[in-house]
Amino acid sequence: EAQVTQNPRYLITVTGKKLTVTCSQNMNHEYMSWYRQDPGLGLRQIYYSMNVEVTDKGDVPEGYKVSRKEKRNFPLILESPSPNQTSLYFCASSSSLGGYTFGSGTRLTVV
Amino acid sequence: AQKITQTQPGMFVQEKEAVTLDCTYDTSDPSYGLFWYKQPSSGEMIFLIYQGSYDQQNATEGRYSLNFQKARKSANLVISASQLGDSAMYFCAMREGRNTGGFKTIFGAGTRLFVKA
């Protein structure tokens, strides 16, 4: 089954404790992206990647890191999470044509 | 600057009727793609339909069609014969850079659609 797999689905952590949200796709898509969704703000792009070793900042990259060492994986790293990073996070991938396939989302709470 | 506007926070439609969800955009890039996504209450994001800026005809996918008016910079989603399962949040999105994908993509704030029985 073609899919984007994100883990974990739910995460509660404390301020300052480094965490990684994993994202993997099995569709050989070139493009991958991370979004956060907050009430009333829609989805805001954090980082995106057009291919292996090619990444760029979206609209809200502060406090986040990404890497694209393999085509299928695009992890999101929070080096020192803060409460304002509490949000619903989505990973998404697409080919050069068509729309995104989204992961199921990761609900992160930073206390 | 890139911008997407959805002016309808919420809408009601009677089952089996058609409904139009509005979306306007702003970009200086002549090559872009426009998308609509559905987010049911369960939370997943589902791709519905795509329109390229150079496409001559409006996109259609089953009961979904995209009313693309390039001069007015609008990309409204039309859902025909609404069903109860269409109740969801709908997001309009724009991808700049190339007609066929990649690059930066922004989303509107969304429109919540309620379908009444």
PDB file of N, CA, C and O in Angstrom, chain B residues 18-87:
ATOM      1  N   ALA B  18     -25.359  21.072  -4.709  1.00  0.00           N
ATOM      2  CA  ALA B  18     -23.975  21.450  -5.011  1.00  0.00           C
ATOM      3  C   ALA B  18     -23.538  22.596  -4.101  1.00  0.00           C
ATOM      4  O   ALA B  18     -24.363  23.384  -3.622  1.00  0.00           O
ATOM      5  N   VAL B  19     -22.240  22.665  -3.878  1.00  0.00           N
ATOM      6  CA  VAL B  19     -21.699  23.736  -3.042  1.00  0.00           C
ATOM      7  C   VAL B  19     -20.371  24.206  -3.634  1.00  0.00           C
ATOM      8  O   VAL B  19     -19.632  23.400  -4.221  1.00  0.00           O
ATOM      9  N   THR B  20     -20.114  25.495  -3.504  1.00  0.00           N
ATOM     10  CA  THR B  20     -18.856  26.081  -3.986  1.00  0.00           C
ATOM     11  C   THR B  20     -18.077  26.646  -2.817  1.00  0.00           C
ATOM     12  O   THR B  20     -18.605  27.455  -2.042  1.00  0.00           O
ATOM     13  N   LEU B  21     -16.838  26.211  -2.701  1.00  0.00           N
ATOM     14  CA  LEU B  21     -15.932  26.726  -1.669  1.00  0.00           C
ATOM     15  C   LEU B  21     -14.940  27.659  -2.346  1.00  0.00           C
ATOM     16  O   LEU B  21     -14.285  27.285  -3.317  1.00  0.00           O
ATOM     17  N   ASP B  22     -14.837  28.865  -1.807  1.00  0.00           N
ATOM     18  CA  ASP B  22     -14.045  29.893  -2.470  1.00  0.00           C
ATOM     19  C   ASP B  22     -12.567  29.841  -2.093  1.00  0.00           C
ATOM     20  O   ASP B  22     -12.208  29.518  -0.951  1.00  0.00           O
ATOM     21  N   CYS B  23     -11.747  30.201  -3.054  1.00  0.00           N
ATOM     22  CA  CYS B  23     -10.308  30.295  -2.820  1.00  0.00           C
ATOM     23  C   CYS B  23      -9.741  31.332  -3.780  1.00  0.00           C
ATOM     24  O   CYS B  23      -9.955  31.254  -4.988  1.00  0.00           O
ATOM     25  N   THR B  24      -9.050  32.313  -3.250  1.00  0.00           N
ATOM     26  CA  THR B  24      -8.312  33.240  -4.096  1.00  0.00           C
ATOM     27  C   THR B  24      -6.847  33.154  -3.720  1.00  0.00           C
ATOM     28  O   THR B  24      -6.490  32.793  -2.595  1.00  0.00           O
ATOM     29  N   TYR B  25      -5.999  33.490  -4.668  1.00  0.00           N
ATOM     30  CA  TYR B  25      -4.568  33.350  -4.444  1.00  0.00           C
ATOM     31  C   TYR B  25      -3.848  34.550  -5.025  1.00  0.00           C
ATOM     32  O   TYR B  25      -4.405  35.304  -5.834  1.00  0.00           O
ATOM     33  N   ASP B  26      -2.621  34.691  -4.612  1.00  0.00           N
ATOM     34  CA  ASP B  26      -1.803  35.769  -5.145  1.00  0.00           C
ATOM     35  C   ASP B  26      -0.386  35.259  -5.322  1.00  0.00           C
ATOM     36  O   ASP B  26       0.188  34.670  -4.399  1.00  0.00           O
ATOM     37  N   THR B  27       0.154  35.468  -6.486  1.00  0.00           N
ATOM     38  CA  THR B  27       1.522  35.062  -6.771  1.00  0.00           C
ATOM     39  C   THR B  27       2.050  35.855  -7.947  1.00  0.00           C
ATOM     40  O   THR B  27       1.269  36.265  -8.812  1.00  0.00           O
ATOM     41  N   SER B  28       3.343  36.048  -7.969  1.00  0.00           N
ATOM     42  CA  SER B  28       3.978  36.720  -9.099  1.00  0.00           C
ATOM     43  C   SER B  28       4.631  35.711 -10.036  1.00  0.00           C
ATOM     44  O   SER B  28       5.156  36.082 -11.087  1.00  0.00           O
ATOM     45  N   ASP B  29       4.577  34.449  -9.662  1.00  0.00           N
ATOM     46  CA  ASP B  29       5.177  33.386 -10.475  1.00  0.00           C
ATOM     47  C   ASP B  29       4.167  32.961 -11.541  1.00  0.00           C
ATOM     48  O   ASP B  29       3.025  32.645 -11.208  1.00  0.00           O
ATOM     49  N   PRO B  30       4.544  32.941 -12.818  1.00  0.00           N
ATOM     50  CA  PRO B  30       3.590  32.545 -13.856  1.00  0.00           C
ATOM     51  C   PRO B  30       3.298  31.047 -13.856  1.00  0.00           C
ATOM     52  O   PRO B  30       2.333  30.604 -14.466  1.00  0.00           O
ATOM     53  N   SER B  31       4.143  30.286 -13.167  1.00  0.00           N
ATOM     54  CA  SER B  31       3.997  28.835 -13.150  1.00  0.00           C
ATOM     55  C   SER B  31       3.699  28.379 -11.728  1.00  0.00           C
ATOM     56  O   SER B  31       4.533  28.539 -10.832  1.00  0.00           O
ATOM     57  N   TYR B  32       2.523  27.823 -11.528  1.00  0.00           N
ATOM     58  CA  TYR B  32       2.135  27.400 -10.176  1.00  0.00           C
ATOM     59  C   TYR B  32       1.076  26.315 -10.282  1.00  0.00           C
ATOM     60  O   TYR B  32       0.497  26.077 -11.345  1.00  0.00           O
ATOM     61  N   GLY B  33       0.844  25.643  -9.178  1.00  0.00           N
ATOM     62  CA  GLY B  33      -0.185  24.620  -9.103  1.00  0.00           C
ATOM     63  C   GLY B  33      -1.135  24.931  -7.970  1.00  0.00           C
ATOM     64  O   GLY B  33      -0.733  25.463  -6.933  1.00  0.00           O
ATOM     65  N   LEU B  34      -2.385  24.589  -8.162  1.00  0.00           N
ATOM     66  CA  LEU B  34      -3.406  24.820  -7.143  1.00  0.00           C
ATOM     67  C   LEU B  34      -4.024  23.481  -6.742  1.00  0.00           C
ATOM     68  O   LEU B  34      -4.252  22.620  -7.597  1.00  0.00           O
ATOM     69  N   PHE B  35      -4.256  23.307  -5.464  1.00  0.00           N
ATOM     70  CA  PHE B  35      -4.709  22.036  -4.919  1.00  0.00           C
ATOM     71  C   PHE B  35      -5.852  22.267  -3.927  1.00  0.00           C
ATOM     72  O   PHE B  35      -5.927  23.312  -3.279  1.00  0.00           O
ATOM     73  N   TRP B  36      -6.673  21.234  -3.793  1.00  0.00           N
ATOM     74  CA  TRP B  36      -7.648  21.197  -2.718  1.00  0.00           C
ATOM     75  C   TRP B  36      -7.466  19.890  -1.944  1.00  0.00           C
ATOM     76  O   TRP B  36      -7.248  18.825  -2.546  1.00  0.00           O
ATOM     77  N   TYR B  37      -7.569  20.038  -0.615  1.00  0.00           N
ATOM     78  CA  TYR B  37      -7.452  18.896   0.281  1.00  0.00           C
ATOM     79  C   TYR B  37      -8.643  18.879   1.222  1.00  0.00           C
ATOM     80  O   TYR B  37      -9.191  19.919   1.576  1.00  0.00           O
ATOM     81  N   LYS B  38      -8.979  17.673   1.659  1.00  0.00           N
ATOM     82  CA  LYS B  38     -10.084  17.469   2.599  1.00  0.00           C
ATOM     83  C   LYS B  38      -9.528  16.911   3.894  1.00  0.00           C
ATOM     84  O   LYS B  38      -8.677  16.004   3.883  1.00  0.00           O
ATOM     85  N   GLN B  39      -9.989  17.442   5.017  1.00  0.00           N
ATOM     86  CA  GLN B  39      -9.597  16.916   6.315  1.00  0.00           C
ATOM     87  C   GLN B  39     -10.852  16.576   7.111  1.00  0.00           C
ATOM     88  O   GLN B  39     -11.483  17.448   7.706  1.00  0.00           O
ATOM     89  N   PRO B  40     -11.226  15.301   7.146  1.00  0.00           N
ATOM     90  CA  PRO B  40     -12.391  14.901   7.947  1.00  0.00           C
ATOM     91  C   PRO B  40     -12.089  15.056   9.437  1.00  0.00           C
ATOM     92  O   PRO B  40     -10.952  15.330   9.827  1.00  0.00           O
ATOM     93  N   SER B  41     -13.092  14.828  10.248  1.00  0.00           N
ATOM     94  CA  SER B  41     -12.907  14.976  11.695  1.00  0.00           C
ATOM     95  C   SER B  41     -11.883  13.987  12.249  1.00  0.00           C
ATOM     96  O   SER B  41     -11.316  14.209  13.319  1.00  0.00           O
ATOM     97  N   SER B  42     -11.631  12.917  11.542  1.00  0.00           N
ATOM     98  CA  SER B  42     -10.628  11.938  11.975  1.00  0.00           C
ATOM     99  C   SER B  42      -9.201  12.479  11.848  1.00  0.00           C
ATOM    100  O   SER B  42      -8.272  11.913  12.416  1.00  0.00           O
ATOM    101  N   GLY B  43      -9.015  13.558  11.103  1.00  0.00           N
ATOM    102  CA  GLY B  43      -7.727  14.247  11.092  1.00  0.00           C
ATOM    103  C   GLY B  43      -6.834  14.026   9.898  1.00  0.00           C
ATOM    104  O   GLY B  43      -5.892  14.806   9.697  1.00  0.00           O
ATOM    105  N   GLU B  44      -7.049  13.002   9.104  1.00  0.00           N
ATOM    106  CA  GLU B  44      -6.146  12.782   7.978  1.00  0.00           C
ATOM    107  C   GLU B  44      -6.363  13.818   6.888  1.00  0.00           C
ATOM    108  O   GLU B  44      -7.417  14.427   6.807  1.00  0.00           O
ATOM    109  N   MET B  45      -5.370  14.033   6.081  1.00  0.00           N
ATOM    110  CA  MET B  45      -5.428  14.981   4.973  1.00  0.00           C
ATOM    111  C   MET B  45      -5.533  14.184   3.673  1.00  0.00           C
ATOM    112  O   MET B  45      -4.710  13.308   3.400  1.00  0.00           O
ATOM    113  N   ILE B  46      -6.520  14.533   2.868  1.00  0.00           N
ATOM    114  CA  ILE B  46      -6.791  13.774   1.650  1.00  0.00           C
ATOM    115  C   ILE B  46      -6.724  14.711   0.449  1.00  0.00           C
ATOM    116  O   ILE B  46      -7.442  15.713   0.395  1.00  0.00           O
ATOM    117  N   PHE B  47      -5.883  14.390  -0.516  1.00  0.00           N
ATOM    118  CA  PHE B  47      -5.777  15.176  -1.747  1.00  0.00           C
ATOM    119  C   PHE B  47      -7.026  14.948  -2.605  1.00  0.00           C
ATOM    120  O   PHE B  47      -7.448  13.814  -2.822  1.00  0.00           O
ATOM    121  N   LEU B  48      -7.622  16.051  -3.098  1.00  0.00           N
ATOM    122  CA  LEU B  48      -8.837  15.951  -3.903  1.00  0.00           C
ATOM    123  C   LEU B  48      -8.606  16.236  -5.378  1.00  0.00           C
ATOM    124  O   LEU B  48      -9.041  15.481  -6.247  1.00  0.00           O
ATOM    125  N   ILE B  49      -7.934  17.371  -5.677  1.00  0.00           N
ATOM    126  CA  ILE B  49      -7.917  17.830  -7.053  1.00  0.00           C
ATOM    127  C   ILE B  49      -6.766  18.804  -7.255  1.00  0.00           C
ATOM    128  O   ILE B  49      -6.352  19.498  -6.322  1.00  0.00           O
ATOM    129  N   TYR B  50      -6.269  18.845  -8.484  1.00  0.00           N
ATOM    130  CA  TYR B  50      -5.111  19.677  -8.844  1.00  0.00           C
ATOM    131  C   TYR B  50      -5.394  20.439 -10.140  1.00  0.00           C
ATOM    132  O   TYR B  50      -5.998  19.897 -11.072  1.00  0.00           O
ATOM    133  N   GLN B  51      -4.915  21.696 -10.174  1.00  0.00           N
ATOM    134  CA  GLN B  51      -5.020  22.517 -11.386  1.00  0.00           C
ATOM    135  C   GLN B  51      -3.685  23.206 -11.625  1.00  0.00           C
ATOM    136  O   GLN B  51      -3.184  23.895 -10.737  1.00  0.00           O
ATOM    137  N   GLY B  52      -3.120  23.038 -12.804  1.00  0.00           N
ATOM    138  CA  GLY B  52      -1.893  23.732 -13.155  1.00  0.00           C
ATOM    139  C   GLY B  52      -2.204  25.077 -13.766  1.00  0.00           C
ATOM    140  O   GLY B  52      -3.218  25.257 -14.435  1.00  0.00           O
ATOM    141  N   SER B  53      -1.300  26.026 -13.583  1.00  0.00           N
ATOM    142  CA  SER B  53      -1.564  27.386 -14.054  1.00  0.00           C
ATOM    143  C   SER B  53      -1.647  27.476 -15.567  1.00  0.00           C
ATOM    144  O   SER B  53      -2.238  28.415 -16.107  1.00  0.00           O
ATOM    145  N   TYR B  54      -1.059  26.516 -16.272  1.00  0.00           N
ATOM    146  CA  TYR B  54      -1.102  26.539 -17.727  1.00  0.00           C
ATOM    147  C   TYR B  54      -2.173  25.620 -18.301  1.00  0.00           C
ATOM    148  O   TYR B  54      -2.324  25.523 -19.518  1.00  0.00           O
ATOM    149  N   ASP B  55      -2.899  24.957 -17.419  1.00  0.00           N
ATOM    150  CA  ASP B  55      -3.946  24.058 -17.905  1.00  0.00           C
ATOM    151  C   ASP B  55      -5.077  24.879 -18.505  1.00  0.00           C
ATOM    152  O   ASP B  55      -5.553  25.840 -17.900  1.00  0.00           O
ATOM    153  N   GLN B  56      -5.520  24.464 -19.683  1.00  0.00           N
ATOM    154  CA  GLN B  56      -6.562  25.209 -20.385  1.00  0.00           C
ATOM    155  C   GLN B  56      -7.955  24.884 -19.871  1.00  0.00           C
ATOM    156  O   GLN B  56      -8.856  25.721 -19.925  1.00  0.00           O
ATOM    157  N   GLN B  57      -8.115  23.670 -19.387  1.00  0.00           N
ATOM    158  CA  GLN B  57      -9.440  23.266 -18.935  1.00  0.00           C
ATOM    159  C   GLN B  57      -9.474  23.141 -17.420  1.00  0.00           C
ATOM    160  O   GLN B  57      -8.473  22.825 -16.775  1.00  0.00           O
ATOM    161  N   ASN B  58     -10.658  23.341 -16.863  1.00  0.00           N
ATOM    162  CA  ASN B  58     -10.839  23.159 -15.426  1.00  0.00           C
ATOM    163  C   ASN B  58     -10.700  21.692 -15.069  1.00  0.00           C
ATOM    164  O   ASN B  58     -11.190  20.810 -15.772  1.00  0.00           O
ATOM    165  N   ALA B  59     -10.038  21.437 -13.944  1.00  0.00           N
ATOM    166  CA  ALA B  59      -9.839  20.071 -13.489  1.00  0.00           C
ATOM    167  C   ALA B  59     -11.142  19.502 -12.923  1.00  0.00           C
ATOM    168  O   ALA B  59     -11.932  20.221 -12.303  1.00  0.00           O
ATOM    169  N   THR B  60     -11.329  18.204 -13.135  1.00  0.00           N
ATOM    170  CA  THR B  60     -12.469  17.508 -12.539  1.00  0.00           C
ATOM    171  C   THR B  60     -11.988  16.153 -12.024  1.00  0.00           C
ATOM    172  O   THR B  60     -11.122  15.513 -12.627  1.00  0.00           O
ATOM    173  N   GLU B  61     -12.573  15.747 -10.893  1.00  0.00           N
ATOM    174  CA  GLU B  61     -12.293  14.437 -10.305  1.00  0.00           C
ATOM    175  C   GLU B  61     -13.574  13.956  -9.655  1.00  0.00           C
ATOM    176  O   GLU B  61     -13.919  14.347  -8.554  1.00  0.00           O
ATOM    177  N   GLY B  62     -14.321  13.130 -10.389  1.00  0.00           N
ATOM    178  CA  GLY B  62     -15.571  12.637  -9.846  1.00  0.00           C
ATOM    179  C   GLY B  62     -16.537  13.772  -9.553  1.00  0.00           C
ATOM    180  O   GLY B  62     -16.882  14.563 -10.431  1.00  0.00           O
ATOM    181  N   ARG B  63     -16.971  13.884  -8.298  1.00  0.00           N
ATOM    182  CA  ARG B  63     -17.911  14.944  -7.915  1.00  0.00           C
ATOM    183  C   ARG B  63     -17.234  16.283  -7.656  1.00  0.00           C
ATOM    184  O   ARG B  63     -17.911  17.269  -7.355  1.00  0.00           O
ATOM    185  N   TYR B  64     -15.910  16.307  -7.735  1.00  0.00           N
ATOM    186  CA  TYR B  64     -15.168  17.540  -7.482  1.00  0.00           C
ATOM    187  C   TYR B  64     -14.761  18.191  -8.806  1.00  0.00           C
ATOM    188  O   TYR B  64     -14.295  17.511  -9.715  1.00  0.00           O
ATOM    189  N   SER B  65     -14.921  19.491  -8.868  1.00  0.00           N
ATOM    190  CA  SER B  65     -14.387  20.246  -9.995  1.00  0.00           C
ATOM    191  C   SER B  65     -13.788  21.540  -9.474  1.00  0.00           C
ATOM    192  O   SER B  65     -14.183  22.042  -8.411  1.00  0.00           O
ATOM    193  N   LEU B  66     -12.827  22.018 -10.204  1.00  0.00           N
ATOM    194  CA  LEU B  66     -12.143  23.234  -9.794  1.00  0.00           C
ATOM    195  C   LEU B  66     -12.486  24.315 -10.806  1.00  0.00           C
ATOM    196  O   LEU B  66     -12.169  24.168 -11.992  1.00  0.00           O
ATOM    197  N   ASN B  67     -13.110  25.365 -10.358  1.00  0.00           N
ATOM    198  CA  ASN B  67     -13.477  26.488 -11.211  1.00  0.00           C
ATOM    199  C   ASN B  67     -12.315  27.480 -11.200  1.00  0.00           C
ATOM    200  O   ASN B  67     -12.192  28.320 -10.311  1.00  0.00           O
ATOM    201  N   PHE B  68     -11.458  27.363 -12.209  1.00  0.00           N
ATOM    202  CA  PHE B  68     -10.211  28.126 -12.274  1.00  0.00           C
ATOM    203  C   PHE B  68     -10.429  29.367 -13.121  1.00  0.00           C
ATOM    204  O   PHE B  68     -10.710  29.279 -14.320  1.00  0.00           O
ATOM    205  N   GLN B  69     -10.297  30.531 -12.492  1.00  0.00           N
ATOM    206  CA  GLN B  69     -10.405  31.801 -13.206  1.00  0.00           C
ATOM    207  C   GLN B  69      -9.092  32.543 -12.995  1.00  0.00           C
ATOM    208  O   GLN B  69      -8.908  33.250 -11.998  1.00  0.00           O
ATOM    209  N   LYS B  70      -8.213  32.379 -13.970  1.00  0.00           N
ATOM    210  CA  LYS B  70      -6.838  32.843 -13.820  1.00  0.00           C
ATOM    211  C   LYS B  70      -6.757  34.357 -13.679  1.00  0.00           C
ATOM    212  O   LYS B  70      -5.992  34.872 -12.861  1.00  0.00           O
ATOM    213  N   ALA B  71      -7.525  35.085 -14.470  1.00  0.00           N
ATOM    214  CA  ALA B  71      -7.454  36.547 -14.430  1.00  0.00           C
ATOM    215  C   ALA B  71      -7.920  37.081 -13.079  1.00  0.00           C
ATOM    216  O   ALA B  71      -7.405  38.090 -12.586  1.00  0.00           O
ATOM    217  N   ARG B  72      -8.844  36.382 -12.464  1.00  0.00           N
ATOM    218  CA  ARG B  72      -9.354  36.799 -11.159  1.00  0.00           C
ATOM    219  C   ARG B  72      -8.565  36.163 -10.025  1.00  0.00           C
ATOM    220  O   ARG B  72      -8.830  36.424  -8.855  1.00  0.00           O
ATOM    221  N   LYS B  73      -7.635  35.290 -10.366  1.00  0.00           N
ATOM    222  CA  LYS B  73      -6.830  34.569  -9.382  1.00  0.00           C
ATOM    223  C   LYS B  73      -7.730  33.852  -8.381  1.00  0.00           C
ATOM    224  O   LYS B  73      -7.573  33.993  -7.155  1.00  0.00           O
ATOM    225  N   SER B  74      -8.665  33.109  -8.919  1.00  0.00           N
ATOM    226  CA  SER B  74      -9.520  32.317  -8.042  1.00  0.00           C
ATOM    227  C   SER B  74      -9.514  30.853  -8.487  1.00  0.00           C
ATOM    228  O   SER B  74      -9.342  30.541  -9.672  1.00  0.00           O
ATOM    229  N   ALA B  75      -9.708  29.979  -7.519  1.00  0.00           N
ATOM    230  CA  ALA B  75      -9.659  28.526  -7.762  1.00  0.00           C
ATOM    231  C   ALA B  75     -10.689  27.868  -6.858  1.00  0.00           C
ATOM    232  O   ALA B  75     -10.340  27.167  -5.909  1.00  0.00           O
ATOM    233  N   ASN B  76     -11.932  28.093  -7.152  1.00  0.00           N
ATOM    234  CA  ASN B  76     -12.999  27.610  -6.289  1.00  0.00           C
ATOM    235  C   ASN B  76     -13.262  26.124  -6.494  1.00  0.00           C
ATOM    236  O   ASN B  76     -13.235  25.626  -7.625  1.00  0.00           O
ATOM    237  N   LEU B  77     -13.543  25.439  -5.408  1.00  0.00           N
ATOM    238  CA  LEU B  77     -13.878  24.014  -5.453  1.00  0.00           C
ATOM    239  C   LEU B  77     -15.396  23.870  -5.503  1.00  0.00           C
ATOM    240  O   LEU B  77     -16.100  24.457  -4.672  1.00  0.00           O
ATOM    241  N   VAL B  78     -15.872  23.102  -6.447  1.00  0.00           N
ATOM    242  CA  VAL B  78     -17.288  22.812  -6.556  1.00  0.00           C
ATOM    243  C   VAL B  78     -17.507  21.339  -6.243  1.00  0.00           C
ATOM    244  O   VAL B  78     -16.870  20.467  -6.863  1.00  0.00           O
ATOM    245  N   ILE B  79     -18.352  21.078  -5.272  1.00  0.00           N
ATOM    246  CA  ILE B  79     -18.717  19.696  -4.943  1.00  0.00           C
ATOM    247  C   ILE B  79     -20.158  19.507  -5.382  1.00  0.00           C
ATOM    248  O   ILE B  79     -21.067  20.218  -4.924  1.00  0.00           O
ATOM    249  N   SER B  80     -20.368  18.582  -6.273  1.00  0.00           N
ATOM    250  CA  SER B  80     -21.728  18.329  -6.754  1.00  0.00           C
ATOM    251  C   SER B  80     -22.370  17.219  -5.915  1.00  0.00           C
ATOM    252  O   SER B  80     -21.675  16.392  -5.321  1.00  0.00           O
ATOM    253  N   ALA B  81     -23.699  17.251  -5.851  1.00  0.00           N
ATOM    254  CA  ALA B  81     -24.454  16.189  -5.163  1.00  0.00           C
ATOM    255  C   ALA B  81     -23.847  15.861  -3.803  1.00  0.00           C
ATOM    256  O   ALA B  81     -23.392  14.735  -3.556  1.00  0.00           O
ATOM    257  N   SER B  82     -23.832  16.840  -2.905  1.00  0.00           N
ATOM    258  CA  SER B  82     -23.195  16.681  -1.597  1.00  0.00           C
ATOM    259  C   SER B  82     -23.713  15.462  -0.847  1.00  0.00           C
ATOM    260  O   SER B  82     -24.904  15.131  -0.900  1.00  0.00           O
ATOM    261  N   GLN B  83     -22.797  14.835  -0.134  1.00  0.00           N
ATOM    262  CA  GLN B  83     -23.118  13.674   0.687  1.00  0.00           C
ATOM    263  C   GLN B  83     -22.743  13.979   2.137  1.00  0.00           C
ATOM    264  O   GLN B  83     -21.907  14.834   2.411  1.00  0.00           O
ATOM    265  N   LEU B  84     -23.352  13.249   3.058  1.00  0.00           N
ATOM    266  CA  LEU B  84     -23.057  13.477   4.480  1.00  0.00           C
ATOM    267  C   LEU B  84     -21.568  13.315   4.758  1.00  0.00           C
ATOM    268  O   LEU B  84     -20.996  14.013   5.601  1.00  0.00           O
ATOM    269  N   GLY B  85     -20.944  12.403   4.049  1.00  0.00           N
ATOM    270  CA  GLY B  85     -19.509  12.170   4.236  1.00  0.00           C
ATOM    271  C   GLY B  85     -18.625  13.298   3.731  1.00  0.00           C
ATOM    272  O   GLY B  85     -17.415  13.283   3.953  1.00  0.00           O
ATOM    273  N   ASP B  86     -19.209  14.283   3.074  1.00  0.00           N
ATOM    274  CA  ASP B  86     -18.436  15.443   2.626  1.00  0.00           C
ATOM    275  C   ASP B  86     -18.217  16.453   3.743  1.00  0.00           C
ATOM    276  O   ASP B  86     -17.449  17.411   3.586  1.00  0.00           O
ATOM    277  N   SER B  87     -18.896  16.270   4.862  1.00  0.00           N
ATOM    278  CA  SER B  87     -18.699  17.170   6.001  1.00  0.00           C
ATOM    279  C   SER B  87     -17.250  17.056   6.468  1.00  0.00           C
ATOM    280  O   SER B  87     -16.797  15.971   6.865  1.00  0.00           O
TER     281      SER B  87
END
